Amino acid sequence: MEITLLLLVGFIIGFIMISLGMGAALYIGSFITLFGLTAKTAAASALVTTLPALIIATLIYHGVRKKHDRESHHHRQEHRLLFWALVGTLGGSLLVNRINQHYYQIIISVILVVLALSILYKTIIIPHLHHQTRPTQTRLNQVMADGTGIVSGVMTGLAGMSGGGPLVAGMFLVNASLEDAVAASAFIRTWTTIVGIGLHWPTMTIAWHPVIIMSLGTIVGAALAPLVMQHLPGKTKQTFSRVMKPIIALILLYLGVKPFI
C-alpha cells in the first residue's frame, strides 16, 4: 500500500511540477504529512527526488524545441537566468550560517509578492492598456527577471528548496509562454539542484526508501508532462498559458504572505 501511494504521489507531483515549472514544495509536504519525515529530512529528500525528473524533462523539452526550431530569444534568456541562479546558489550556501532565518523569510516573501504583482500587472492590466511597452519598462523587466534567477538560487543554496516559482515568474516577465517558462525552469533547476545537493551533501539526511520509490513515479509523470503539452492544439495551449500565468502569480502571492498569516 505504501509503495503504491509513493508511486502515485510521485507521478502526480512530477506531472504538476514539470507542467507548471514549480511545485516541488509539494514533495516536502507529502514527505511530512504522509510519511512522517522531519522538515529537514523532507527538504533534503525532496531535493534529491526532483533531480531525475528535471533531467528527463529538460532532455524532452530540448528535443521538442530542436524539432520545432524554437531555440532563439528564450533559449538565450534561460542561459542568462542560469548564470544568475548559480550565483545565487553559491551565495546562498555561503550565507547559510550567517543569516538569520527570520530575515531570510521576510526577504523571500517580499520578493515573491513583488513578482506576483508584476505578473498580474503584465497579464491582466497591460493587455487592457492601449499603449506600447516603453524601453525603460522592458529593461526593468529584464533586471527583475535576472533577479528571479538570484532568488531561485539563494532558495536552493540557503534553504535546499527547488526555487521553480521565481524562475517561471522571471520568464513571464520577458514575455515567455508557459511552455517556454517551464522548459527554462526545468533546465535551470537541473543545474542548481545538482550544485545545491553537492553543497548541502555533508549535512543532508535523506530517507532513501521513499525517495527511490517516489522518484520512479516522478520520472513517469515528468516524462509525460512535456509530451502532453506538445500535443495540445495551438489555441488550447495559448488559452492554457493565458489562464495559468495569473494563477501561478496568485500561488506566488500566497507563498509570499503565508508566513505572516
Short mmCIF file of C-alpha atoms in Angstrom, two decimals:
data_model
loop_
_atom_site.label_atom_id
_atom_site.label_comp_id
_atom_site.label_asym_id
_atom_site.label_seq_id
_atom_site.Cartn_x
_atom_site.Cartn_y
_atom_site.Cartn_z
CA MET A 1 0.00 0.00 0.00
CA GLU A 2 2.82 2.41 0.91
CA ILE A 3 4.67 1.63 -2.32
CA THR A 4 1.54 2.29 -4.40
CA LEU A 5 0.97 5.58 -2.57
CA LEU A 6 4.57 6.67 -3.10
CA LEU A 7 4.39 5.89 -6.82
CA LEU A 8 1.04 7.65 -7.22
CA VAL A 9 2.07 10.77 -5.29
CA GLY A 10 5.36 10.89 -7.19
CA PHE A 11 3.57 10.63 -10.54
CA ILE A 12 1.04 13.37 -9.74
CA ILE A 13 3.58 15.82 -8.32
CA GLY A 14 6.06 15.08 -11.12
CA PHE A 15 3.42 15.86 -13.73
CA ILE A 16 2.39 19.08 -11.96
CA MET A 17 5.98 20.17 -11.35
CA ILE A 18 7.02 19.85 -14.99
CA SER A 19 3.72 21.16 -16.39
CA LEU A 20 3.89 24.37 -14.33
CA GLY A 21 7.64 24.69 -13.75
CA MET A 22 7.11 24.76 -9.99
CA GLY A 23 5.52 22.74 -7.21
CA ALA A 24 8.47 20.78 -5.83
CA ALA A 25 7.43 22.01 -2.38
CA LEU A 26 4.57 19.51 -2.67
CA TYR A 27 7.16 16.79 -2.15
CA ILE A 28 8.15 18.32 1.17
CA GLY A 29 4.52 18.48 2.27
CA SER A 30 3.93 14.87 1.19
CA PHE A 31 7.00 13.55 2.96
CA ILE A 32 5.99 15.34 6.17
CA THR A 33 2.23 14.72 6.07
CA LEU A 34 2.01 11.25 4.56
CA PHE A 35 5.24 9.65 5.69
CA GLY A 36 6.08 11.46 8.92
CA LEU A 37 9.53 12.78 7.99
CA THR A 38 11.01 15.76 9.80
CA ALA A 39 11.09 19.06 7.93
CA LYS A 40 14.87 18.93 7.43
CA THR A 41 14.83 15.35 6.15
CA ALA A 42 11.80 16.08 3.97
CA ALA A 43 13.51 19.09 2.33
CA ALA A 44 16.67 17.12 1.60
CA SER A 45 14.71 14.12 0.31
CA ALA A 46 12.55 16.34 -1.90
CA LEU A 47 15.62 17.94 -3.48
CA VAL A 48 17.03 14.52 -4.40
CA THR A 49 13.65 13.25 -5.63
CA THR A 50 13.25 16.09 -8.11
CA LEU A 51 16.62 15.70 -9.83
CA PRO A 52 15.91 12.67 -12.12
CA ALA A 53 12.59 14.23 -13.19
CA LEU A 54 14.24 17.57 -14.00
CA ILE A 55 16.93 15.89 -16.10
CA ILE A 56 14.41 13.86 -18.12
CA ALA A 57 12.05 16.81 -18.60
CA THR A 58 14.95 19.01 -19.75
CA LEU A 59 16.00 16.44 -22.36
CA ILE A 60 12.44 16.04 -23.64
CA TYR A 61 11.79 19.79 -23.81
CA HIS A 62 15.13 20.26 -25.59
CA GLY A 63 14.13 17.65 -28.15
CA VAL A 64 10.76 19.32 -28.74
CA ARG A 65 12.37 22.75 -29.16
CA LYS A 66 15.01 21.40 -31.54
CA LYS A 67 12.34 19.69 -33.61
CA HIS A 68 10.33 22.91 -33.92
CA ASP A 69 13.40 25.21 -34.22
CA ARG A 70 12.42 27.37 -31.23
CA GLU A 71 15.82 27.90 -29.57
CA SER A 72 16.19 31.66 -30.14
CA HIS A 73 15.50 34.51 -27.72
CA HIS A 74 14.14 32.47 -24.83
CA HIS A 75 16.98 29.96 -25.14
CA ARG A 76 19.46 32.80 -24.55
CA GLN A 77 17.28 34.15 -21.74
CA GLU A 78 17.28 30.88 -19.83
CA HIS A 79 21.08 30.69 -20.02
CA ARG A 80 21.19 34.20 -18.63
CA LEU A 81 18.92 33.17 -15.75
CA LEU A 82 21.03 30.04 -15.23
CA PHE A 83 24.10 32.20 -14.64
CA TRP A 84 22.35 34.31 -12.01
CA ALA A 85 20.74 31.23 -10.42
CA LEU A 86 24.15 29.58 -9.99
CA VAL A 87 25.49 32.82 -8.50
CA GLY A 88 22.55 32.80 -6.07
CA THR A 89 23.06 29.13 -5.20
CA LEU A 90 26.72 29.65 -4.35
CA GLY A 91 25.94 32.87 -2.49
CA GLY A 92 23.14 31.23 -0.54
CA SER A 93 25.40 28.37 0.53
CA LEU A 94 27.94 30.88 1.87
CA LEU A 95 25.23 32.72 3.81
CA VAL A 96 23.59 29.64 5.31
CA ASN A 97 25.43 30.00 8.64
CA ARG A 98 25.50 33.81 8.62
CA ILE A 99 21.93 34.96 8.01
CA ASN A 100 19.03 34.85 10.43
CA GLN A 101 16.30 32.58 9.02
CA HIS A 102 13.63 35.08 10.08
CA TYR A 103 15.13 37.84 7.95
CA TYR A 104 15.66 35.40 5.09
CA GLN A 105 11.95 34.52 5.17
CA ILE A 106 10.96 38.20 5.14
CA ILE A 107 13.21 38.96 2.16
CA ILE A 108 11.97 35.97 0.15
CA SER A 109 8.34 36.76 0.98
CA VAL A 110 8.66 40.40 -0.15
CA ILE A 111 10.30 39.31 -3.41
CA LEU A 112 7.59 36.71 -4.11
CA VAL A 113 4.86 39.32 -3.53
CA VAL A 114 6.56 41.81 -5.87
CA LEU A 115 6.96 39.14 -8.56
CA ALA A 116 3.33 38.08 -8.21
CA LEU A 117 2.05 41.65 -8.52
CA SER A 118 4.32 42.26 -11.54
CA ILE A 119 2.97 39.19 -13.35
CA LEU A 120 -0.63 40.14 -12.55
CA TYR A 121 0.05 43.64 -13.88
CA LYS A 122 1.57 42.29 -17.12
CA THR A 123 -1.10 39.63 -17.73
CA ILE A 124 -4.27 41.39 -16.58
CA ILE A 125 -3.79 45.18 -16.63
CA ILE A 126 -1.36 45.83 -19.50
CA PRO A 127 -3.43 43.96 -22.16
CA HIS A 128 -6.26 46.44 -21.46
CA LEU A 129 -3.99 49.47 -21.83
CA HIS A 130 -3.66 50.54 -25.45
CA HIS A 131 -0.03 51.60 -25.49
CA GLN A 132 3.30 50.05 -26.39
CA THR A 133 5.72 48.85 -23.73
CA ARG A 134 8.37 51.51 -23.19
CA PRO A 135 12.09 50.62 -23.44
CA THR A 136 12.58 51.56 -19.78
CA GLN A 137 9.85 49.12 -18.79
CA THR A 138 11.46 46.39 -20.91
CA ARG A 139 14.82 47.00 -19.23
CA LEU A 140 13.17 46.95 -15.81
CA ASN A 141 11.51 43.64 -16.62
CA GLN A 142 14.89 42.22 -17.66
CA VAL A 143 16.53 43.37 -14.43
CA MET A 144 13.68 41.85 -12.41
CA ALA A 145 13.97 38.63 -14.43
CA ASP A 146 17.69 38.42 -13.65
CA GLY A 147 16.79 38.96 -10.00
CA THR A 148 14.46 35.95 -10.06
CA GLY A 149 17.42 33.79 -11.04
CA ILE A 150 19.33 35.01 -7.99
CA VAL A 151 16.31 34.46 -5.72
CA SER A 152 15.82 30.92 -7.03
CA GLY A 153 19.49 30.13 -6.50
CA VAL A 154 19.51 31.56 -2.98
CA MET A 155 16.47 29.44 -2.12
CA THR A 156 18.40 26.35 -3.24
CA GLY A 157 21.75 27.26 -1.73
CA LEU A 158 20.44 28.65 1.54
CA ALA A 159 17.39 26.51 2.28
CA GLY A 160 17.65 23.49 -0.04
CA MET A 161 14.45 24.50 -1.85
CA SER A 162 13.86 23.99 -5.57
CA GLY A 163 13.12 27.62 -6.45
CA GLY A 164 10.97 26.94 -9.52
CA GLY A 165 8.37 29.64 -8.86
CA PRO A 166 10.70 32.64 -9.20
CA LEU A 167 12.19 31.19 -12.41
CA VAL A 168 8.78 30.82 -14.04
CA ALA A 169 7.95 34.36 -12.93
CA GLY A 170 11.20 35.63 -14.45
CA MET A 171 10.42 34.07 -17.82
CA PHE A 172 6.92 35.53 -17.73
CA LEU A 173 8.43 38.99 -17.19
CA VAL A 174 10.23 38.70 -20.56
CA ASN A 175 7.02 37.54 -22.29
CA ALA A 176 7.78 33.82 -22.46
CA SER A 177 4.92 31.40 -22.96
CA LEU A 178 4.09 28.92 -20.21
CA GLU A 179 5.76 26.14 -22.21
CA ASP A 180 8.99 28.11 -22.63
CA ALA A 181 8.89 29.17 -18.97
CA VAL A 182 8.54 25.63 -17.61
CA ALA A 183 11.21 24.33 -20.01
CA ALA A 184 13.60 27.02 -18.77
CA SER A 185 12.69 26.26 -15.16
CA ALA A 186 13.44 22.54 -15.61
CA PHE A 187 16.76 23.27 -17.34
CA ILE A 188 17.95 25.79 -14.75
CA ARG A 189 16.80 23.79 -11.74
CA THR A 190 18.63 20.72 -13.02
CA TRP A 191 21.93 22.54 -12.57
CA THR A 192 21.07 24.43 -9.38
CA THR A 193 19.75 21.21 -7.82
CA ILE A 194 22.98 19.38 -8.66
CA VAL A 195 25.02 22.23 -7.19
CA GLY A 196 22.67 22.50 -4.19
CA ILE A 197 22.90 18.78 -3.42
CA GLY A 198 26.67 18.96 -3.72
CA LEU A 199 26.90 21.93 -1.36
CA HIS A 200 24.48 20.50 1.23
CA TRP A 201 25.51 16.83 0.92
CA PRO A 202 27.65 16.67 4.10
CA THR A 203 24.71 17.82 6.24
CA MET A 204 21.82 16.20 4.34
CA THR A 205 19.70 13.46 5.92
CA ILE A 206 17.86 11.57 3.16
CA ALA A 207 15.11 8.96 3.56
CA TRP A 208 16.30 6.77 0.70
CA HIS A 209 13.48 4.21 0.70
CA PRO A 210 10.62 6.64 -0.06
CA VAL A 211 12.92 8.78 -2.25
CA ILE A 212 13.79 5.90 -4.60
CA ILE A 213 10.21 4.66 -4.93
CA MET A 214 8.68 8.12 -5.31
CA SER A 215 11.34 9.02 -7.87
CA LEU A 216 10.09 6.22 -10.13
CA GLY A 217 6.59 7.70 -10.19
CA THR A 218 8.02 11.20 -10.53
CA ILE A 219 10.07 10.23 -13.59
CA VAL A 220 6.98 8.87 -15.37
CA GLY A 221 4.91 11.96 -14.55
CA ALA A 222 7.73 14.31 -15.55
CA ALA A 223 8.29 12.50 -18.85
CA LEU A 224 4.58 12.59 -19.67
CA ALA A 225 4.05 16.31 -18.93
CA PRO A 226 6.03 17.85 -21.85
CA LEU A 227 4.56 15.30 -24.27
CA VAL A 228 1.04 16.30 -23.22
CA MET A 229 1.92 20.00 -23.59
CA GLN A 230 3.39 19.34 -27.03
CA HIS A 231 0.22 17.69 -28.36
CA LEU A 232 -2.18 20.37 -27.14
CA PRO A 233 -3.74 22.32 -30.05
CA GLY A 234 -2.27 25.80 -30.60
CA LYS A 235 -5.31 27.74 -29.36
CA THR A 236 -5.73 25.43 -26.38
CA LYS A 237 -2.06 25.90 -25.47
CA GLN A 238 -2.37 29.70 -25.72
CA THR A 239 -5.51 29.69 -23.59
CA PHE A 240 -3.88 27.40 -21.03
CA SER A 241 -0.85 29.70 -20.86
CA ARG A 242 -3.02 32.82 -20.56
CA VAL A 243 -5.06 31.26 -17.72
CA MET A 244 -2.14 29.74 -15.84
CA LYS A 245 0.01 32.90 -15.70
CA PRO A 246 -2.28 34.76 -13.26
CA ILE A 247 -2.94 31.52 -11.33
CA ILE A 248 0.79 31.00 -10.85
CA ALA A 249 1.06 34.65 -9.80
CA LEU A 250 -1.63 34.08 -7.16
CA ILE A 251 0.25 30.98 -5.93
CA LEU A 252 3.42 33.07 -5.57
CA LEU A 253 1.41 35.76 -3.77
CA TYR A 254 0.03 33.16 -1.35
CA LEU A 255 3.51 31.74 -0.69
CA GLY A 256 4.73 35.28 -0.02
CA VAL A 257 2.09 36.18 2.56
CA LYS A 258 1.62 32.71 4.08
CA PRO A 259 4.42 33.05 6.71
CA PHE A 260 2.70 36.14 8.13
CA ILE A 261 -0.86 34.80 8.25
#
